[in-house]
């Protein structure tokens, strides 16, 4: 899988990705990642990439032309399965979406900044508009990293133990059961007896019940789906 990220602040992405599992996956060649500075396609002597919004409003808008040039260049080099725009008004990013994206070949991610991007780029190029949550970030970079991390860890070999993926939070629509490790007794708090019993089938049942309880408590909305 290959992801090309278009950003006005490439240094920010470099530092965000500098220490993650994503970086190790790239080094192991399990996954390819390219960061592109939008300013490389900026207009004129000052490499302009943004301008004031028509109709008047606060903030600047990323211009269509630099984005279009960058997208044209990339699309001439290979075919893309998805062109994503990270935006708080997009569809909500979920584990389900991450599972689907982990099967794709080439993906472009466009990080907006300031007030967003010219709508015509969304109309002409973008295939998926994605939000990572109902809050507004300063730009799409942190959102892109969240997306990439969720995708990368599903690619075989990226994290050690693929079996544990199936049991994680947000699989089968339930949150994960609680975990304990040594010591067995700590500050008077004991590891639940069931986990020490060695009865694997019973432990599984217990975990499922705990998952359900935690989901009822923290995310009852997941049970309505
Ligand atoms: N850009 C700004 N806020 C965002 C969000 N919540 N999700 C994705 N991209 C964003």
Coordinates of C-alpha atoms in Angstrom, one line a residue, residues 68-222:
X68 CA -4.9 20.6 -9.0
X69 CA -1.4 20.6 -10.2
X70 CA -0.2 18.4 -7.4
X71 CA -3.1 15.9 -7.9
X72 CA -2.5 15.9 -11.7
X73 CA 1.2 15.1 -11.3
X74 CA 0.5 12.3 -8.9
X75 CA -2.3 10.8 -10.9
X76 CA -0.1 10.7 -14.0
X77 CA 2.4 8.5 -12.1
X78 CA -0.1 5.9 -10.9
X79 CA -3.8 5.1 -10.4
X80 CA -5.3 6.0 -7.1
X81 CA -8.1 4.0 -5.4
X82 CA -9.1 6.9 -3.2
X83 CA -8.5 10.6 -2.9
X84 CA -9.3 11.6 0.7
X85 CA -9.9 15.1 2.0
X86 CA -9.6 15.4 5.8
X87 CA -12.3 17.7 7.0
X88 CA -14.5 18.1 10.1
X89 CA -17.5 18.1 7.8
X90 CA -16.7 14.7 6.4
X91 CA -18.0 11.2 7.1
X92 CA -16.9 9.8 10.5
X93 CA -13.7 7.7 10.5
X94 CA -14.4 4.3 12.1
X95 CA -12.7 0.9 12.6
X96 CA -14.8 -0.4 9.8
X97 CA -13.5 2.3 7.4
X98 CA -10.0 1.6 8.5
X99 CA -10.5 -2.1 7.7
X100 CA -11.7 -1.2 4.2
X101 CA -8.9 1.3 3.6
X102 CA -6.2 -1.3 4.7
X103 CA -7.2 -3.3 1.5
X104 CA -6.6 -0.4 -0.9
X105 CA -3.5 0.1 -3.1
X106 CA -2.7 3.8 -3.7
X107 CA -4.3 6.5 -1.6
X108 CA -3.9 10.3 -1.6
X109 CA -4.7 12.3 1.5
X110 CA -5.3 16.1 1.3
X111 CA -4.8 18.0 4.5
X112 CA -6.7 21.2 4.6
X113 CA -5.5 24.1 6.6
X114 CA -7.0 27.4 7.7
X115 CA -10.6 27.6 6.4
X116 CA -10.4 24.6 4.1
X117 CA -9.9 24.1 0.4
X118 CA -11.6 25.5 -2.7
X119 CA -14.9 23.5 -3.1
X120 CA -14.1 22.8 -6.7
X121 CA -11.2 20.5 -5.7
X122 CA -13.7 18.5 -3.6
X123 CA -16.1 18.4 -6.6
X124 CA -13.5 17.4 -9.2
X125 CA -11.0 15.2 -7.4
X126 CA -12.0 14.0 -3.9
X127 CA -13.6 10.6 -3.6
X128 CA -13.8 10.4 0.3
X129 CA -14.4 13.2 2.7
X130 CA -13.4 12.1 6.2
X131 CA -13.6 13.5 9.7
X132 CA -11.9 11.8 12.7
X133 CA -14.3 13.2 15.2
X134 CA -16.8 15.9 16.0
X135 CA -14.3 18.6 16.9
X136 CA -12.3 21.1 14.8
X137 CA -8.5 20.7 14.5
X138 CA -6.3 23.4 13.0
X139 CA -5.5 21.3 10.0
X140 CA -5.9 17.8 8.6
X141 CA -2.4 16.7 9.5
X142 CA -3.2 15.2 12.9
X143 CA -6.3 13.6 11.4
X144 CA -4.2 12.1 8.6
X145 CA -1.8 10.6 11.1
X146 CA -4.7 9.1 13.1
X147 CA -6.1 7.6 9.9
X148 CA -2.7 6.3 8.8
X149 CA -2.0 4.7 12.1
X150 CA -5.3 2.9 12.2
X151 CA -4.7 1.6 8.6
X152 CA -1.1 0.7 9.0
X153 CA -1.5 -1.5 12.0
X154 CA -4.0 -3.7 10.1
X155 CA -1.3 -4.5 7.4
X156 CA 0.2 -7.9 8.1
X157 CA 3.6 -7.6 9.8
X158 CA 3.3 -4.0 11.0
X159 CA 2.5 -5.0 14.6
X160 CA 3.7 -8.2 16.1
X161 CA 0.6 -10.2 16.9
X162 CA -2.2 -10.2 14.3
X163 CA -4.4 -12.3 16.5
X164 CA -4.8 -9.5 19.0
X165 CA -6.3 -7.3 16.4
X166 CA -9.5 -9.2 16.2
X167 CA -10.0 -8.9 20.0
X168 CA -9.5 -5.2 20.2
X169 CA -11.8 -2.4 21.0
X170 CA -14.2 -1.6 18.1
X171 CA -14.2 -5.1 16.7
X172 CA -17.5 -7.0 16.6
X173 CA -19.0 -3.7 17.6
X174 CA -18.0 -4.0 21.3
X175 CA -15.4 -2.3 23.4
X176 CA -12.5 -4.4 24.8
X177 CA -12.6 -6.3 28.1
X178 CA -10.3 -5.1 30.9
X179 CA -6.7 -6.3 31.1
X180 CA -4.5 -7.1 34.1
X181 CA -0.9 -8.1 34.6
X182 CA 1.5 -8.8 37.5
X183 CA 1.3 -8.3 40.5
X184 CA -1.8 -10.3 41.2
X185 CA -2.6 -8.2 44.3
X186 CA -1.8 -4.4 44.2
X187 CA -2.9 -1.8 46.7
X188 CA -5.5 -4.3 47.9
X189 CA -6.9 -4.6 44.4
X190 CA -7.1 -8.2 43.1
X191 CA -7.0 -9.5 39.6
X192 CA -10.4 -11.1 39.0
X193 CA -10.5 -14.7 40.1
X194 CA -11.8 -15.9 36.7
X195 CA -8.6 -14.9 34.9
X196 CA -6.5 -17.1 37.2
X197 CA -8.8 -20.1 36.7
X198 CA -7.2 -21.6 33.6
X199 CA -10.7 -22.4 32.2
X200 CA -10.3 -20.9 28.7
X201 CA -13.9 -21.2 27.6
X202 CA -15.2 -19.7 30.9
X203 CA -12.6 -16.8 30.6
X204 CA -13.9 -16.1 27.1
X205 CA -17.5 -15.9 28.4
X206 CA -16.3 -13.6 31.2
X207 CA -14.5 -11.3 28.7
X208 CA -17.6 -11.1 26.5
X209 CA -19.8 -10.1 29.5
X210 CA -17.2 -7.5 30.5
X211 CA -17.1 -6.2 27.0
X212 CA -20.8 -5.8 26.9
X213 CA -20.8 -4.1 30.3
X214 CA -18.1 -1.6 29.3
X215 CA -19.9 -0.9 26.1
X216 CA -23.2 -0.2 28.0
X217 CA -21.4 2.1 30.3
X218 CA -19.1 4.1 27.9
X219 CA -20.7 3.7 24.4
X220 CA -24.4 2.6 24.6
X221 CA -24.8 4.1 21.1
X222 CA -22.8 1.1 19.7

